[in-house]
mmCIF file of C-alpha atoms in Angstrom:
data_model
loop_
_atom_site.group_PDB
_atom_site.id
_atom_site.type_symbol
_atom_site.label_atom_id
_atom_site.label_comp_id
_atom_site.label_asym_id
_atom_site.label_seq_id
_atom_site.Cartn_x
_atom_site.Cartn_y
_atom_site.Cartn_z
ATOM 1 C CA MET N 210 -19.585 -121.020 -25.936
ATOM 2 C CA GLN N 211 -23.223 -122.078 -26.000
ATOM 3 C CA THR N 212 -22.245 -125.764 -25.963
ATOM 4 C CA ILE N 213 -19.792 -125.279 -23.104
ATOM 5 C CA SER N 214 -22.453 -123.421 -21.140
ATOM 6 C CA ALA N 215 -24.948 -126.247 -21.711
ATOM 7 C CA VAL N 216 -22.407 -128.856 -20.555
ATOM 8 C CA LEU N 217 -21.552 -126.867 -17.417
ATOM 9 C CA TYR N 218 -25.241 -126.391 -16.705
ATOM 10 C CA PHE N 219 -25.767 -130.155 -16.857
ATOM 11 C CA LEU N 220 -22.727 -130.934 -14.706
ATOM 12 C CA SER N 221 -23.656 -128.439 -11.983
ATOM 13 C CA HIS N 222 -27.434 -128.939 -11.959
ATOM 14 C CA HIS N 223 -27.558 -132.735 -12.326
ATOM 15 C CA PRO N 224 -24.824 -134.080 -10.024
ATOM 16 C CA GLY N 225 -26.324 -137.569 -9.858
ATOM 17 C CA TRP N 226 -26.362 -138.174 -13.608
ATOM 18 C CA SER N 227 -23.028 -136.341 -13.952
ATOM 19 C CA PHE N 228 -21.450 -138.655 -11.373
ATOM 20 C CA LEU N 229 -22.530 -141.718 -13.331
ATOM 21 C CA LEU N 230 -21.588 -140.376 -16.770
ATOM 22 C CA LEU N 231 -18.160 -139.108 -15.678
ATOM 23 C CA ALA N 232 -17.370 -142.437 -14.029
ATOM 24 C CA LEU N 233 -18.435 -144.354 -17.146
ATOM 25 C CA PHE N 234 -16.584 -141.983 -19.502
ATOM 26 C CA PHE N 235 -13.213 -142.107 -17.746
ATOM 27 C CA GLY N 236 -13.686 -145.791 -16.951
ATOM 28 C CA ALA N 237 -14.189 -146.524 -20.640
ATOM 29 C CA LEU N 238 -11.108 -144.469 -21.528
ATOM 30 C CA SER N 239 -9.094 -146.461 -18.999
ATOM 31 C CA ILE N 240 -10.178 -149.752 -20.569
ATOM 32 C CA VAL N 241 -9.656 -148.611 -24.175
ATOM 33 C CA THR N 242 -6.309 -146.872 -23.668
ATOM 34 C CA LYS N 243 -5.118 -149.185 -20.868
ATOM 35 C CA LYS N 244 -3.770 -146.104 -19.048
ATOM 36 C CA TRP N 245 -4.069 -146.086 -15.268
ATOM 37 C CA ILE N 246 -4.481 -142.303 -15.134
ATOM 38 C CA PHE N 247 -7.996 -142.565 -16.574
ATOM 39 C CA GLY N 248 -8.869 -145.158 -13.936
ATOM 40 C CA ILE N 249 -7.883 -142.698 -11.238
ATOM 41 C CA LEU N 250 -9.890 -139.943 -12.957
ATOM 42 C CA ALA N 251 -12.899 -142.278 -13.069
ATOM 43 C CA LEU N 252 -12.796 -142.216 -9.267
ATOM 44 C CA LEU N 253 -11.839 -138.580 -8.699
ATOM 45 C CA MET N 254 -13.692 -136.604 -11.369
ATOM 46 C CA PRO N 255 -17.254 -137.592 -10.362
ATOM 47 C CA ILE N 256 -16.533 -136.574 -6.760
ATOM 48 C CA ALA N 257 -14.732 -133.363 -7.752
ATOM 49 C CA ASN N 258 -17.642 -132.425 -10.005
ATOM 50 C CA ILE N 259 -20.037 -132.351 -7.046
ATOM 51 C CA PHE N 260 -17.974 -129.705 -5.264
ATOM 52 C CA LEU N 261 -16.356 -127.798 -8.135
ATOM 53 C CA ALA N 262 -18.770 -127.751 -11.095
ATOM 54 C CA HIS N 263 -20.717 -124.705 -9.885
ATOM 55 C CA MET N 264 -17.451 -122.825 -9.264
ATOM 56 C CA LEU N 265 -16.181 -123.565 -12.776
ATOM 57 C CA ASN N 266 -19.580 -122.572 -14.138
ATOM 58 C CA ALA N 267 -19.442 -119.266 -12.231
ATOM 59 C CA TRP N 268 -15.965 -118.447 -13.544
ATOM 60 C CA PHE N 269 -16.903 -119.322 -17.149
ATOM 61 C CA LEU N 270 -20.131 -117.323 -17.213
ATOM 62 C CA ASN N 271 -18.531 -114.298 -15.579
ATOM 63 C CA ALA N 272 -15.656 -114.361 -18.064
ATOM 64 C CA TYR N 273 -17.662 -114.896 -21.262
ATOM 65 C CA GLY N 274 -21.298 -114.108 -20.489
ATOM 66 C CA VAL N 275 -23.400 -111.015 -21.088
ATOM 67 C CA LYS N 276 -25.302 -109.180 -18.395
ATOM 68 C CA GLY N 277 -28.985 -109.417 -17.669
ATOM 69 C CA THR N 278 -31.215 -109.158 -14.639
ATOM 70 C CA GLY N 279 -33.130 -111.744 -12.684
ATOM 71 C CA ILE N 280 -35.645 -112.013 -9.892
ATOM 72 C CA VAL N 281 -36.335 -114.958 -7.593
ATOM 73 C CA THR N 282 -40.030 -115.773 -7.835
ATOM 74 C CA LEU N 283 -40.161 -118.661 -5.374
ATOM 75 C CA ILE N 284 -37.927 -120.253 -2.736
ATOM 76 C CA SER N 285 -38.861 -123.815 -1.746
ATOM 77 C CA GLU N 286 -37.311 -125.926 1.004
ATOM 78 C CA THR N 287 -36.285 -129.416 -0.115
ATOM 79 C CA ASN N 288 -35.921 -132.596 1.915
ATOM 80 C CA SER N 289 -32.119 -132.524 1.528
ATOM 81 C CA THR N 290 -29.617 -130.843 3.837
ATOM 82 C CA LEU N 291 -26.113 -129.373 3.593
ATOM 83 C CA ASN N 292 -24.107 -129.221 6.836
ATOM 84 C CA ASP N 293 -27.372 -129.846 8.722
ATOM 85 C CA ASN N 294 -28.987 -126.859 6.970
ATOM 86 C CA PRO N 295 -31.890 -127.360 4.531
ATOM 87 C CA ILE N 296 -31.226 -127.047 0.799
ATOM 88 C CA TYR N 297 -33.564 -124.709 -1.082
ATOM 89 C CA ASP N 298 -34.759 -124.598 -4.675
ATOM 90 C CA TYR N 299 -34.983 -121.167 -6.326
ATOM 91 C CA ASP N 300 -37.330 -120.379 -9.211
ATOM 92 C CA VAL N 301 -35.925 -117.484 -11.244
ATOM 93 C CA LEU N 302 -37.199 -115.190 -13.987
ATOM 94 C CA VAL N 303 -34.369 -113.970 -16.236
ATOM 95 C CA LYS N 304 -34.844 -110.789 -18.241
ATOM 96 C CA THR N 305 -32.390 -110.332 -21.113
ATOM 97 C CA PRO N 306 -31.419 -106.941 -22.603
ATOM 98 C CA ASP N 307 -33.349 -107.761 -25.791
ATOM 99 C CA GLY N 308 -36.585 -108.219 -23.863
ATOM 100 C CA GLN N 309 -36.748 -111.996 -23.474
ATOM 101 C CA ASP N 310 -38.299 -113.567 -20.369
ATOM 102 C CA VAL N 311 -36.673 -116.889 -19.489
ATOM 103 C CA LEU N 312 -37.742 -119.148 -16.624
ATOM 104 C CA THR N 313 -34.935 -121.045 -14.936
ATOM 105 C CA GLY N 314 -33.743 -121.909 -11.468
ATOM 106 C CA PHE N 315 -31.066 -123.333 -9.223
ATOM 107 C CA SER N 316 -30.644 -124.837 -5.788
ATOM 108 C CA THR N 317 -28.416 -124.016 -2.865
ATOM 109 C CA MET N 318 -25.992 -126.659 -4.169
ATOM 110 C CA SER N 319 -26.043 -125.842 -7.887
ATOM 111 C CA ALA N 320 -26.118 -122.029 -7.827
ATOM 112 C CA ALA N 321 -23.254 -120.290 -9.637
ATOM 113 C CA ILE N 322 -22.269 -117.139 -7.740
ATOM 114 C CA TYR N 323 -19.469 -114.728 -8.566
ATOM 115 C CA PRO N 324 -17.167 -113.830 -6.857
ATOM 116 C CA VAL N 325 -16.648 -117.398 -5.650
ATOM 117 C CA ARG N 326 -16.578 -117.528 -1.848
ATOM 118 C CA ASN N 327 -17.003 -120.137 0.858
ATOM 119 C CA ALA N 328 -20.325 -118.531 1.805
ATOM 120 C CA ILE N 329 -23.412 -119.174 -0.337
ATOM 121 C CA LEU N 330 -24.823 -115.685 -0.953
ATOM 122 C CA LEU N 331 -28.115 -116.100 -2.782
ATOM 123 C CA PRO N 332 -30.594 -113.301 -3.527
ATOM 124 C CA PRO N 333 -33.869 -113.008 -1.609
ATOM 125 C CA ALA N 334 -37.236 -113.432 -3.283
ATOM 126 C CA ASN N 335 -38.815 -110.557 -5.213
ATOM 127 C CA GLU N 336 -35.604 -108.510 -5.463
ATOM 128 C CA ALA N 337 -33.827 -107.840 -8.749
ATOM 129 C CA PHE N 338 -30.231 -109.006 -9.063
ATOM 130 C CA VAL N 339 -27.523 -108.801 -11.727
ATOM 131 C CA LEU N 340 -26.504 -111.930 -13.623
ATOM 132 C CA LYS N 341 -24.611 -113.152 -16.668
ATOM 133 C CA TYR N 342 -25.445 -115.830 -19.239
ATOM 134 C CA ILE N 343 -24.346 -117.076 -22.640
ATOM 135 C CA PRO N 344 -26.810 -116.051 -25.400
ATOM 136 C CA GLY N 345 -28.632 -119.132 -26.607
ATOM 137 C CA CYS N 346 -28.318 -120.827 -23.207
ATOM 138 C CA GLU N 347 -30.114 -118.350 -20.969
ATOM 139 C CA LYS N 348 -31.123 -120.978 -18.408
ATOM 140 C CA ASN N 349 -27.533 -121.221 -17.218
ATOM 141 C CA ILE N 350 -26.823 -118.113 -15.152
ATOM 142 C CA VAL N 351 -24.282 -116.807 -12.691
ATOM 143 C CA VAL N 352 -25.426 -114.442 -9.956
ATOM 144 C CA LEU N 353 -23.158 -111.392 -9.658
ATOM 145 C CA SER N 354 -23.582 -110.904 -5.923
ATOM 146 C CA ASP N 355 -21.293 -107.887 -5.526
ATOM 147 C CA GLU N 356 -23.122 -105.985 -8.276
ATOM 148 C CA SER N 357 -26.587 -106.732 -6.884
ATOM 149 C CA ALA N 358 -28.420 -104.793 -4.175
ATOM 150 C CA TYR N 359 -28.468 -107.652 -1.678
ATOM 151 C CA GLY N 360 -24.744 -108.275 -2.115
ATOM 152 C CA LEU N 361 -23.843 -104.607 -1.828
ATOM 153 C CA ALA N 362 -25.917 -104.347 1.365
ATOM 154 C CA ARG N 363 -23.990 -107.284 2.806
ATOM 155 C CA ILE N 364 -20.643 -105.665 1.979
ATOM 156 C CA VAL N 365 -21.720 -102.436 3.687
ATOM 157 C CA TYR N 366 -22.899 -104.416 6.716
ATOM 158 C CA GLU N 367 -19.563 -106.211 7.025
ATOM 159 C CA ASN N 368 -17.680 -102.911 6.678
ATOM 160 C CA LYS N 369 -19.835 -101.405 9.425
ATOM 161 C CA GLN N 370 -18.882 -104.238 11.757
ATOM 162 C CA LEU N 371 -15.246 -103.131 11.595
ATOM 163 C CA VAL N 372 -16.274 -99.609 12.562
ATOM 164 C CA GLU N 373 -18.502 -100.907 15.353
ATOM 165 C CA LYS N 374 -15.686 -102.999 16.780
ATOM 166 C CA ALA N 375 -13.404 -99.961 16.881
ATOM 167 C CA ARG N 376 -16.203 -97.817 18.406
ATOM 168 C CA ILE N 377 -16.935 -100.267 21.205
ATOM 169 C CA GLN N 378 -13.237 -100.617 21.930
ATOM 170 C CA TYR N 379 -12.782 -96.845 22.085
ATOM 171 C CA GLU N 380 -15.881 -96.189 24.216
ATOM 172 C CA ALA N 381 -14.780 -98.850 26.691
ATOM 173 C CA SER N 382 -11.523 -96.964 27.256
ATOM 174 C CA ARG N 383 -11.670 -93.387 25.993
ATOM 175 C CA ASN N 384 -8.311 -92.503 27.512
ATOM 176 C CA ASN N 385 -6.520 -95.057 25.361
ATOM 177 C CA GLY N 386 -4.936 -93.091 22.520
ATOM 178 C CA GLN N 387 -4.368 -96.191 20.405
ATOM 179 C CA PHE N 388 -8.057 -97.098 20.531
ATOM 180 C CA LYS N 389 -8.981 -93.581 19.486
ATOM 181 C CA GLU N 390 -6.651 -93.713 16.487
ATOM 182 C CA GLU N 391 -7.961 -97.114 15.460
ATOM 183 C CA TYR N 392 -11.519 -95.794 15.652
ATOM 184 C CA LYS N 393 -10.615 -92.771 13.522
ATOM 185 C CA GLN N 394 -8.857 -94.985 10.980
ATOM 186 C CA ALA N 395 -11.849 -97.333 10.790
ATOM 187 C CA LEU N 396 -14.135 -94.353 10.133
ATOM 188 C CA LYS N 397 -11.809 -92.974 7.445
ATOM 189 C CA THR N 398 -11.551 -96.370 5.767
ATOM 190 C CA PHE N 399 -15.343 -96.752 5.665
ATOM 191 C CA ILE N 400 -15.852 -93.233 4.305
ATOM 192 C CA ALA N 401 -13.201 -93.683 1.598
ATOM 193 C CA ASP N 402 -14.466 -97.098 0.421
ATOM 194 C CA PRO N 403 -16.640 -96.693 -2.737
ATOM 195 C CA ASP N 404 -18.519 -99.886 -1.811
ATOM 196 C CA ASN N 405 -20.217 -97.889 0.959
ATOM 197 C CA LEU N 406 -21.565 -95.060 -1.211
ATOM 198 C CA SER N 407 -25.074 -96.527 -1.146
ATOM 199 C CA ASP N 408 -25.416 -95.909 2.619
ATOM 200 C CA ASP N 409 -25.751 -92.127 2.796
ATOM 201 C CA ILE N 410 -27.035 -92.177 6.369
ATOM 202 C CA ALA N 411 -24.027 -94.074 7.699
ATOM 203 C CA LEU N 412 -21.599 -91.910 5.731
ATOM 204 C CA ARG N 413 -23.058 -88.691 7.132
ATOM 205 C CA ALA N 414 -23.048 -90.057 10.676
ATOM 206 C CA TYR N 415 -19.490 -91.336 10.413
ATOM 207 C CA ARG N 416 -18.229 -88.021 9.014
ATOM 208 C CA GLU N 417 -19.756 -86.195 11.990
ATOM 209 C CA VAL N 418 -18.199 -88.638 14.447
ATOM 210 C CA LEU N 419 -14.819 -88.362 12.742
ATOM 211 C CA GLN N 420 -14.984 -84.584 12.868
ATOM 212 C CA SER N 421 -15.709 -84.700 16.606
ATOM 213 C CA LEU N 422 -12.688 -86.929 17.162
ATOM 214 C CA GLU N 423 -10.240 -84.744 15.237
#
């Protein structure tokens, strides 16, 4: 597991070198074996690695890693961009359950985040987050966004937006019975969702509103 973690760390954190090595590796296999499939892989694998290595790394570490905590100590803007947005480097301090302090880092492009989503949900500076790693290769980490405070806050925020949509719709036309029922259902869904337990203020307010609508 340690070796696999080290390989995935290299592939996801060093895309330039990985591109060259993967092209040479599958190109050499194509020449030695005289099989066209390796020639195709020599073209496809280096490109696929750029977009998929961090996802594979996230899945592997979540499946086989052990939990620890981390904190971002510095966020630095780089000269590179992704979809016209700047790419950032993150310096991270990892704290393992046995008391080790490990310095590591990632960038916007190389970060492994689980669950895997289209959005890049990275922790803010100076806020503890939950992570996983393979013992012996602590520099390779996956951020568990939905188990960390910043990720939980984002989930609650998104859930609130559904309630707010229903509220605005209802208040724009209070005589519409369908809108009222949709608002009540949105409130009930938010209250029943365990992901929202951290927001006591919203839960109390929504219970009062729901009671007034019944």
